[in-house]
Coordinates of C-alpha atoms in Angstrom, one line a residue:
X1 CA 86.6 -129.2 -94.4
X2 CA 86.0 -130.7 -90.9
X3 CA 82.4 -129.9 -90.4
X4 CA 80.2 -131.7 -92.5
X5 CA 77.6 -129.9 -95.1
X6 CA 74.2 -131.1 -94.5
X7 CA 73.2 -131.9 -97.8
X8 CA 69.3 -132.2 -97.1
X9 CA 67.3 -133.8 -100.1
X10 CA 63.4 -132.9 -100.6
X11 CA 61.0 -134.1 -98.4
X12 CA 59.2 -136.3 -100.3
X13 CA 62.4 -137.7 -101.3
X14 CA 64.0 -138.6 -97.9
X15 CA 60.3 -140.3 -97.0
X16 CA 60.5 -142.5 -100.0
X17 CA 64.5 -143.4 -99.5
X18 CA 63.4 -144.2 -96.0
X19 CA 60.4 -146.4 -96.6
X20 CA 61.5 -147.8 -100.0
X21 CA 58.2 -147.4 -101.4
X22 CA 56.9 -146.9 -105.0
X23 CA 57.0 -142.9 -105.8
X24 CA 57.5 -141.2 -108.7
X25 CA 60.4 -139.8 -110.1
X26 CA 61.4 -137.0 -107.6
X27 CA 62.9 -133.8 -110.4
X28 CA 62.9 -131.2 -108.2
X29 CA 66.4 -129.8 -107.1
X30 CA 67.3 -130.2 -103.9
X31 CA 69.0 -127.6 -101.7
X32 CA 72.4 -129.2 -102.2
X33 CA 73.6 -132.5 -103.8
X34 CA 75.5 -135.2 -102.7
X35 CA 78.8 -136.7 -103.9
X36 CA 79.0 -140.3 -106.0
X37 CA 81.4 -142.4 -105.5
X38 CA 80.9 -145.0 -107.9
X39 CA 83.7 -148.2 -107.4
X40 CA 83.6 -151.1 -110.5
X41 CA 85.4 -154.0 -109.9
X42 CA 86.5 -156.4 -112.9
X43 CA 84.9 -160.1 -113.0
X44 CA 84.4 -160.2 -109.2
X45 CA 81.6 -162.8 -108.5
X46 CA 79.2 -163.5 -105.4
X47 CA 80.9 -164.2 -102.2
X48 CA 84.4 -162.8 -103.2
X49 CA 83.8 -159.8 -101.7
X50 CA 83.5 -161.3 -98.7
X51 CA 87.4 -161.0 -98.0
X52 CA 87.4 -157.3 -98.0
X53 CA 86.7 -156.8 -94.2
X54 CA 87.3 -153.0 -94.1
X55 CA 84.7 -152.6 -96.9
X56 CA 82.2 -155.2 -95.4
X57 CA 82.5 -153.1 -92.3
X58 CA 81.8 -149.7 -94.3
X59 CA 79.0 -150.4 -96.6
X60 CA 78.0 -154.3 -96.4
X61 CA 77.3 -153.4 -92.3
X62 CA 75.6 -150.3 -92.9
X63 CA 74.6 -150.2 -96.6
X64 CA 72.1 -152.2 -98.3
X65 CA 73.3 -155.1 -100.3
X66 CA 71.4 -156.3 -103.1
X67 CA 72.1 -160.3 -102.7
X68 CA 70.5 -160.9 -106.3
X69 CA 72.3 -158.4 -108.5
X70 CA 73.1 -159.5 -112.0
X71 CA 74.8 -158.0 -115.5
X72 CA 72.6 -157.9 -118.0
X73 CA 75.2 -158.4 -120.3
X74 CA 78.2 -160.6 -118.9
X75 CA 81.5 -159.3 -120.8
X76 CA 83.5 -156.3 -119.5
X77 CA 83.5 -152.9 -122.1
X78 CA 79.7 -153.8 -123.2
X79 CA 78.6 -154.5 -119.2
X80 CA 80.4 -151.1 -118.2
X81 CA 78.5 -149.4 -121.2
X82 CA 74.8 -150.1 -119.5
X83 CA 76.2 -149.9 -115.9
X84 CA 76.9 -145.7 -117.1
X85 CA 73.7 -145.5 -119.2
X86 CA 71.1 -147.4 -117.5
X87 CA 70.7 -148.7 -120.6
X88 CA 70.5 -152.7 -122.2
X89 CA 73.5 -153.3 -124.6
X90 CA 71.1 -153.4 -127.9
X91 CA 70.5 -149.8 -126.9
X92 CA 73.8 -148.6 -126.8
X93 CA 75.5 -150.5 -129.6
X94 CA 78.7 -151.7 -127.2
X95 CA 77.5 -155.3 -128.3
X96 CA 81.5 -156.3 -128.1
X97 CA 84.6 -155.4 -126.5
X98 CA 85.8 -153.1 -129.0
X99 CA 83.0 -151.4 -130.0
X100 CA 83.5 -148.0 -127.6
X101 CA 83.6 -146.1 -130.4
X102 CA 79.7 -146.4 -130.8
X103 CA 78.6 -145.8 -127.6
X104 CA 76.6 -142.2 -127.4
X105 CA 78.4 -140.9 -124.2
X106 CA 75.6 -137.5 -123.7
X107 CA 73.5 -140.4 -122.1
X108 CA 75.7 -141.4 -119.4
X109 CA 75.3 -140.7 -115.5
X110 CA 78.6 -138.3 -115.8
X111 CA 77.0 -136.0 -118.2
X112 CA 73.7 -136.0 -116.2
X113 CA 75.5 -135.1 -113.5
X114 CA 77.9 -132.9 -115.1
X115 CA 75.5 -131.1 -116.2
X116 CA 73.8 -130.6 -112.8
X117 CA 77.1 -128.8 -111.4
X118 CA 78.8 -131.8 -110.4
X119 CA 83.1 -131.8 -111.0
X120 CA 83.6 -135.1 -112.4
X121 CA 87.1 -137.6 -112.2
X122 CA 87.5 -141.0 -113.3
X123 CA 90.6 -143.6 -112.1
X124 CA 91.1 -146.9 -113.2
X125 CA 89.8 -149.2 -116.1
X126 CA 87.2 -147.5 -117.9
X127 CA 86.5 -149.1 -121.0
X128 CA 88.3 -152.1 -123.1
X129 CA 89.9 -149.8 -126.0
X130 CA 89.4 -146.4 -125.0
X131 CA 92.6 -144.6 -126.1
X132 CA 94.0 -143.8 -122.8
X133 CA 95.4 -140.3 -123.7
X134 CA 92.2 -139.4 -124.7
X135 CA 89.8 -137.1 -122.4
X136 CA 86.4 -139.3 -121.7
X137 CA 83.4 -137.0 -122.6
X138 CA 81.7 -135.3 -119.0
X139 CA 85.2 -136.0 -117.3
X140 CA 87.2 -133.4 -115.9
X141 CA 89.8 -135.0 -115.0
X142 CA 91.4 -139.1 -115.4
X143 CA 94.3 -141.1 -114.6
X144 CA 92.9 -144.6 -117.0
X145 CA 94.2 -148.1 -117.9
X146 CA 93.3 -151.1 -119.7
X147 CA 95.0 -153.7 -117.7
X148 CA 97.4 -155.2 -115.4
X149 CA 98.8 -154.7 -111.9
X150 CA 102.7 -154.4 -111.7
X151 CA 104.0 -151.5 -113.5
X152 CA 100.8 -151.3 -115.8
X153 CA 100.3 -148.2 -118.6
X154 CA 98.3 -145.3 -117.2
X155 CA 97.6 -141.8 -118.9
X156 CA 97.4 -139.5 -116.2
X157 CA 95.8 -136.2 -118.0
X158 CA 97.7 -136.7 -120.4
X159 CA 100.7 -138.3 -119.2
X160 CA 102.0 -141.7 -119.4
X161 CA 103.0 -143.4 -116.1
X162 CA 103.6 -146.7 -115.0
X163 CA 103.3 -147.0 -111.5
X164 CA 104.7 -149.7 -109.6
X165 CA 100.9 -151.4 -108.5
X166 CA 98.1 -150.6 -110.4
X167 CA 95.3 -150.8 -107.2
X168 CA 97.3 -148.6 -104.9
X169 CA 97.7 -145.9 -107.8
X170 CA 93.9 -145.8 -108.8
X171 CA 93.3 -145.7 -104.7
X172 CA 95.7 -142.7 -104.7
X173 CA 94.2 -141.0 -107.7
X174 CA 91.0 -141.3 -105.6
X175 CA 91.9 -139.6 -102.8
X176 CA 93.7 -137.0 -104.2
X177 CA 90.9 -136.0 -106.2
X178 CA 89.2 -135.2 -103.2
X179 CA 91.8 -133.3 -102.1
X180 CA 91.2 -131.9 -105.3
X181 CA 87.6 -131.2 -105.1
X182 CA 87.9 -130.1 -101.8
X183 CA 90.8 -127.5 -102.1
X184 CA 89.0 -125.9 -105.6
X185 CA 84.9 -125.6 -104.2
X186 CA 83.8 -127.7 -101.3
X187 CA 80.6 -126.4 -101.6
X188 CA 80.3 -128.2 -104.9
X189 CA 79.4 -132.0 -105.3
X190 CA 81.6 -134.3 -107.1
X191 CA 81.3 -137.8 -109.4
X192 CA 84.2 -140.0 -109.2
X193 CA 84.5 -143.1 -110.8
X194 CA 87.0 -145.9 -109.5
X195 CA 87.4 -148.3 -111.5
X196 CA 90.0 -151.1 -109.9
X197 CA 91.3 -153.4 -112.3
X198 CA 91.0 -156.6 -109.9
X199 CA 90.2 -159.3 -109.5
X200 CA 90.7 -159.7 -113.5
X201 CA 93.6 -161.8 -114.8
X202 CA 96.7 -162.5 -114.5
X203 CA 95.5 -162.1 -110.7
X204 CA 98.9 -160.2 -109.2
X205 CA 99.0 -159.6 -106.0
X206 CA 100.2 -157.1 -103.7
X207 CA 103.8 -158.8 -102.6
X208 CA 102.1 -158.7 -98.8
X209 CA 99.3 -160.2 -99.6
X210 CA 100.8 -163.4 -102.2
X211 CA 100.2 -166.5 -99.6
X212 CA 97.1 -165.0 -97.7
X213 CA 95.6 -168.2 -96.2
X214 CA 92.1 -168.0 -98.3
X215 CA 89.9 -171.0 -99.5
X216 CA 87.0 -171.1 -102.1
X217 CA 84.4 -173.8 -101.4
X218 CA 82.6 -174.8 -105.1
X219 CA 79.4 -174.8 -105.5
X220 CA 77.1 -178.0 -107.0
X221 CA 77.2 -176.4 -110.6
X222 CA 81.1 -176.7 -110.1
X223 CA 80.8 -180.7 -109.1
X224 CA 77.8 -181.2 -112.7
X225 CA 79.3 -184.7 -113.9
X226 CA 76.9 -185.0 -117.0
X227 CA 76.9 -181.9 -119.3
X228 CA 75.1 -183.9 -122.2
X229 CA 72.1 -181.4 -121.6
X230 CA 74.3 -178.6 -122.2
X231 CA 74.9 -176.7 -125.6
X232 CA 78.0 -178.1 -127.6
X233 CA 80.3 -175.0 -126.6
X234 CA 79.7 -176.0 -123.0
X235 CA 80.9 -179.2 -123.5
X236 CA 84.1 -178.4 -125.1
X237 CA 85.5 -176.6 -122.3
X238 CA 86.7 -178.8 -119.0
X239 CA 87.5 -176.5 -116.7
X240 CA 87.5 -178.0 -113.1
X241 CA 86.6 -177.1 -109.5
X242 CA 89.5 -177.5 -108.5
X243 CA 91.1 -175.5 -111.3
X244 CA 88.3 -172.8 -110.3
X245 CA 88.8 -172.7 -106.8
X246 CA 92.4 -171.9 -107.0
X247 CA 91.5 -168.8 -109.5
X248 CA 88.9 -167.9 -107.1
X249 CA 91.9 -167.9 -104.0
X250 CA 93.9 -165.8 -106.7
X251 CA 91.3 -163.4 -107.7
X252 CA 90.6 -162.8 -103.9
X253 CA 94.1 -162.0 -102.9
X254 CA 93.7 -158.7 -105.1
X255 CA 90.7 -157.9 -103.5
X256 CA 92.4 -157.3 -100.4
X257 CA 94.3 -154.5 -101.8
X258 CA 91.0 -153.4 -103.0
X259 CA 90.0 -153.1 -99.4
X260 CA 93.3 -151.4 -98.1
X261 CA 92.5 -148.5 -100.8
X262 CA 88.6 -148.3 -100.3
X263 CA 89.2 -148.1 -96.5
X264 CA 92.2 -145.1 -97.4
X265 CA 89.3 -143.6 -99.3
X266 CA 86.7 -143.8 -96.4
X267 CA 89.4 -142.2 -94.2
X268 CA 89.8 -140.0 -96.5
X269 CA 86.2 -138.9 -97.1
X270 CA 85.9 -138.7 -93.2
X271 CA 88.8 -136.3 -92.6
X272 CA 87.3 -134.3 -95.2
X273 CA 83.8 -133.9 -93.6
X274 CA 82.4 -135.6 -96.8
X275 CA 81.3 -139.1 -96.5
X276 CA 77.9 -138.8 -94.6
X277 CA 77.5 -136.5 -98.0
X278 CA 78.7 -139.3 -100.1
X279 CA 76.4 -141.7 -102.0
X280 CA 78.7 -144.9 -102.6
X281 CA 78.2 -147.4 -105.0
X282 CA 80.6 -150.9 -105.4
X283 CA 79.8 -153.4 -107.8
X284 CA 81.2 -156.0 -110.2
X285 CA 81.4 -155.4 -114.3
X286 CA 80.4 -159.2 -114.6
X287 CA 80.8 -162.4 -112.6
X288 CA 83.1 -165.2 -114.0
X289 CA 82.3 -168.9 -114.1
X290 CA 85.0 -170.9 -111.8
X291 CA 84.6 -174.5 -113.0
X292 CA 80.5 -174.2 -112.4
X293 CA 79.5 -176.1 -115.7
X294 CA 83.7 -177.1 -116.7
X295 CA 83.4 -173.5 -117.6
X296 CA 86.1 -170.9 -117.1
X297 CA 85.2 -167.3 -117.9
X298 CA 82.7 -164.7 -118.5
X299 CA 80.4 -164.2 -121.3
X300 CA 77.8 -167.0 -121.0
X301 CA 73.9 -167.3 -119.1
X302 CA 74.7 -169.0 -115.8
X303 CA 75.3 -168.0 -112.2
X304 CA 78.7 -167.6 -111.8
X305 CA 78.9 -165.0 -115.2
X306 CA 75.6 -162.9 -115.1
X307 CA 75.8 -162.5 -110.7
X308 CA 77.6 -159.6 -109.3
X309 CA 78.0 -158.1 -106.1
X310 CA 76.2 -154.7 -105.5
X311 CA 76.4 -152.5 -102.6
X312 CA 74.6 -149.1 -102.0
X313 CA 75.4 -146.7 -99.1
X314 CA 74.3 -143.2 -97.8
X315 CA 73.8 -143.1 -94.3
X316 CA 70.2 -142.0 -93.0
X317 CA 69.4 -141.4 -96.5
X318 CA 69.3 -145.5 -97.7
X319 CA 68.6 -148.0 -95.7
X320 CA 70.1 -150.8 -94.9
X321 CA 70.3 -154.5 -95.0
X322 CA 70.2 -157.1 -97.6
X323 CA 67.5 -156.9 -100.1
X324 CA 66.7 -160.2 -102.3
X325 CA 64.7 -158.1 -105.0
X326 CA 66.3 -159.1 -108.6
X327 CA 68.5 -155.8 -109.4
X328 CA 70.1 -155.6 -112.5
X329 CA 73.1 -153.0 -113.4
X330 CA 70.6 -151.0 -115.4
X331 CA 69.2 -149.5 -112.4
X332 CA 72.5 -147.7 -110.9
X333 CA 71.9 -144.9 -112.9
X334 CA 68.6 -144.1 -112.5
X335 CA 69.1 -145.0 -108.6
X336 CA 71.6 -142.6 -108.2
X337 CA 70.0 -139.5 -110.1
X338 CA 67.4 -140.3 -107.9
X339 CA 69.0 -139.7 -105.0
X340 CA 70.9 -137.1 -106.3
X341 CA 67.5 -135.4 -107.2
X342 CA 67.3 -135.4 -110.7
X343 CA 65.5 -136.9 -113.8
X344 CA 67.5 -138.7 -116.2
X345 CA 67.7 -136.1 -119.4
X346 CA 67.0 -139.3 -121.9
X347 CA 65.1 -142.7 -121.7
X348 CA 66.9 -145.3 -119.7
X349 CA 66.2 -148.6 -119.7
X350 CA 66.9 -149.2 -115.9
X351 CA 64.6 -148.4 -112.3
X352 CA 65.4 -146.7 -109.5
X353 CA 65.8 -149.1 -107.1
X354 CA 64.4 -147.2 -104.1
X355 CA 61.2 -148.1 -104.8
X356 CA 59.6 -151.4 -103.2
X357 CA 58.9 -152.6 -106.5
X358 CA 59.7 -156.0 -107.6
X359 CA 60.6 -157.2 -111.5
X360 CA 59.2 -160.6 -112.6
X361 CA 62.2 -161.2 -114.9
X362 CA 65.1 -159.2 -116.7
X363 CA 66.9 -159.4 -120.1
X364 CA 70.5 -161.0 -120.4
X365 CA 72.3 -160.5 -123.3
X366 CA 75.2 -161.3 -125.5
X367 CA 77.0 -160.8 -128.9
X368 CA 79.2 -163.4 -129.8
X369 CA 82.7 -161.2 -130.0
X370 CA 85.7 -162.9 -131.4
X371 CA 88.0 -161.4 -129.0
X372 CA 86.5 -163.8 -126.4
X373 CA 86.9 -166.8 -128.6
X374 CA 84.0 -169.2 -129.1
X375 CA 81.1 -168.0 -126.7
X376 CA 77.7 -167.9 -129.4
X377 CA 75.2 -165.5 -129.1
X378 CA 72.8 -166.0 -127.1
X379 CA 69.6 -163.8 -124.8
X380 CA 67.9 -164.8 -122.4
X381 CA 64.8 -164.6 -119.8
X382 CA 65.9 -164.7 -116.4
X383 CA 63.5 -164.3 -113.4
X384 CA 65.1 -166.0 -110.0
X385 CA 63.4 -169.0 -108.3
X386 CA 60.9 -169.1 -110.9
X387 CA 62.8 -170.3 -114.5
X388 CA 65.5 -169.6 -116.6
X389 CA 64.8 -170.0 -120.5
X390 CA 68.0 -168.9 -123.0
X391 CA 67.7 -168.8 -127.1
X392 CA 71.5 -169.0 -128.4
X393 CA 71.9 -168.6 -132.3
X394 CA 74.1 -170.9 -134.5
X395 CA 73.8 -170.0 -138.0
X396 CA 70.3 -170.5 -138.8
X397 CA 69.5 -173.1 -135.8
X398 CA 68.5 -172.1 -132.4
X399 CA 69.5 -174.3 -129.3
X400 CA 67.2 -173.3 -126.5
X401 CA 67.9 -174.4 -122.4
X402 CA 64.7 -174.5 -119.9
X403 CA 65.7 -174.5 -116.4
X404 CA 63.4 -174.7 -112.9
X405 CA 65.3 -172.8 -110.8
X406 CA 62.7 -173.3 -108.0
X407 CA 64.2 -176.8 -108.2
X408 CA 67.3 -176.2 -109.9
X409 CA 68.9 -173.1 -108.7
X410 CA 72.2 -174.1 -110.1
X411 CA 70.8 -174.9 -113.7
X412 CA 71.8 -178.5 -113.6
X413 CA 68.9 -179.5 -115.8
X414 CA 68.0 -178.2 -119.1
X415 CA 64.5 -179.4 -119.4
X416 CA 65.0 -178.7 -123.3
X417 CA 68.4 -180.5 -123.4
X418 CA 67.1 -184.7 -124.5
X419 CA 66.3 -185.7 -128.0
X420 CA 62.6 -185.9 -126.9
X421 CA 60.1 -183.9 -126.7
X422 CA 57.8 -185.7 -124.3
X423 CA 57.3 -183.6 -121.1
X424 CA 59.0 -180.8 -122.6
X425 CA 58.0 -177.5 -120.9
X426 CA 55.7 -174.5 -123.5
X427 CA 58.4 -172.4 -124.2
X428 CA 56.8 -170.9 -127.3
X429 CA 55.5 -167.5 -125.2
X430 CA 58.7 -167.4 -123.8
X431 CA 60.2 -167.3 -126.8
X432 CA 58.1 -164.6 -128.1
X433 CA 58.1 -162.6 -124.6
X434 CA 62.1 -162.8 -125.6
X435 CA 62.0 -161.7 -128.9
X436 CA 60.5 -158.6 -127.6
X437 CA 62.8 -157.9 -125.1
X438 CA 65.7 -157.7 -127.3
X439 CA 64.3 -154.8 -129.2
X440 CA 62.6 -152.6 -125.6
X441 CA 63.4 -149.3 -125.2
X442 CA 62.9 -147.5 -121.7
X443 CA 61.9 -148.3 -118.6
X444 CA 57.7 -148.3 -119.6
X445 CA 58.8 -151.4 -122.5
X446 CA 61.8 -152.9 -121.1
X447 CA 61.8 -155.9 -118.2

């Protein structure tokens, strides 16, 4: 369809997008609906986007990018679980990787909007032990995979294929849903979920793109000589900078692939007369340390895990820029029905974030899970240039870190981490503030 529908949103809606000011929840329907495009990467952390130049040009240029966006709970199937609900992992049971069986998928942004009219498709890695054969729930139609880039196992409706490069097939299945979409009703709006395996080990890239000349400057968590402050599982890893910045060079070469498909996909979306009707949403699963700490992975309380990219584009509808307001994965749902012009159907525990409100703090959150080896359990308060403060449970003893991050953004000092307690900073109402945290429910209870 070469001319494009105008897909005009209430009034009062389009004022509030516009301003981003504090309104409430807009639930009447709007004349039509926009599409959602809704792109997860895998264990991409701040700054590697940066590489992708066709998608910086799309939506970092003229979407708004939310520089301080973080996963509430840093490990892939249990992050991707709130990212689709809105909800904190304690609310929907995906505490570890294997644990999809639990989740309550009727409280998911593909059934809200499945149940609004939308037709729904999903491409990509979904989640970690979903049986690929198997139809998600609100899904119309999927082509899904667990892992890997060369020849990797898809189910394609059904069907098993093994294409020969995993991010140019879930790019393809992309576009050819909307080919799809467009061909069956292009009067009706559509949810597609892209899901691109990258920048996740074992970091293949395209054949093109093997010796792209990128570097990966460290940051000061990456150069911390004394870790004695540090929990013992900290201390047993020594993973270094230099070890980090070459997985970091790795992990970025995928992501230019990445960008070849997202920039087919806005071609795409353009020759159809769809993407000024298209609400698009990138972001990251989790972050992954890269020597910050000796550390290696995922799955623990510091920058490099819990920080994600997050990019949010609709033209004339949100505007844009960067935005510095603390924006945790929680929120894409409810941010999306909202500009889609509906009210979620159940209590999430996320905000729309096209209000001008600010949090004080968030929950982070994780379950130790065996299939990720040693990582402890562990929560956490977490408000940006103000503190850090993180209870993690061994057995029956609790080892508790402090951090300033007005003074110590990279959390170089745990203030809790000496044998004294001289100096030490109150931590008892943080403590309790936590313990309440971990049991919220909805938006009114939960940080």
């Amino acid at each position: 369809m070469m001319v494009t529908r105008r897909r005009v949103l209430a009034a009062a809606l389009l004022t509030g997008l516009t301003m981003l000011t504090a309104a409430p929840a807009v639930t009447a329907a709007p004349v039509t609906r926009p599409n959602v495009l809704l792109v997860v990467l895998d264990d991409a952390g701040i700054g590697q986007t940066e590489v992708m130049r066709h998608t910086r040009a799309w939506l970092g240029r003229t979407g708004r990018e939310f520089t301080h966006a973080v996963a509430t709970t840093p490990s892939c199937c249990p992050s991707r679980s709130s990212i689709l609900s809105g909800r904190y992992v304690h609310n929907t049971g995906v505490t570890q990787q294997d644990r999809i069986g639990v989740y309550d998928h009727d409280r998911t942004l593909q059934r809200e909007l499945k149940r609004a009219g939308y037709a729904t498709a999903a491409a990509g890695k979904l989640f970690n032990g979903w049986e690929l054969a198997k139809k998600p729930p609100h899904i119309d139609h999927w082509a899904l995979q667990h892992g890997g880039y060369v020849k990797a196992h898809f189910n394609v409706g059904g069907t098993d294929v093994y294409p020969a490069y995993s991010t140019t097939f879930t790019g393809r299945q992309v576009t050819g849903y909307i080919d799809r979409f467009e061909r069956e009703n292009d009067r009706r709006p559509w949810f597609i979920y892209a899901g691109f395996v990258a920048p996740h080990s074992p970091y293949t890239p395209e054949p093109k793109y093997a010796d792209a000349p990128l570097s990966w400057r460290t940051n000061p968590a990456g150069r911390e000589r004394d870790r004695a402050d540090k929990p013992a599982y900290v201390r047993r890893f020594r993973f270094s900078a230099e070890e980090g910045a070459r997985t970091a060079v790795a992990q970025m070469r995928t992501l230019l692939s990445v960008d070849d498909q997202l920039e087919a996909i806005r071609r795409r979306l353009a020759a159809t007369g769809e993407l000024d009707d298209t609400v698009v949403v990138l972001l990251s699963d989790n972050g992954k340390s890269l020597g910050e700490h000796g550390l290696p992975s995922k799955f623990v309380p510091y920058q490099g895990s819990i920080r994600v990219p997050l990019l949010l584009w609709w033209p004339g509808r949100v505007p844009a820029g960067r935005d510095t307001r603390l924006a945790p994965l929680i929120d894409v749902v409810p941010t999306v029905l909202e500009l889609a012009g509906l009210a979620p159907g159940y209590r999430v525990d996320g905000r729309s974030l096209l209000t001008g409100a600010r949090r004080d703090r968030v929950l982070l959150e994780y379950w130790h899970d065996a299939v990720n080896g040693s990582y402890p359990t562990w929560a956490s308060t977490y408000a940006p240039g103000r503190y850090q403060y993180v209870e993690y449970q061994e057995g029956p003893r609790v080892v508790r870190e402090y951090y300033d991050l007005h003074r110590d953004p990279w959390q170089l000092t745990n203030l809790l981490g000496d044998r004294g307690t001289a100096g030490d900073p109150d931590v008892g109402p943080l403590s309790a503030t936590l313990a309440r945290d971990r049991t919220c429910v909805g938006a009114g209870d939960c940080p």
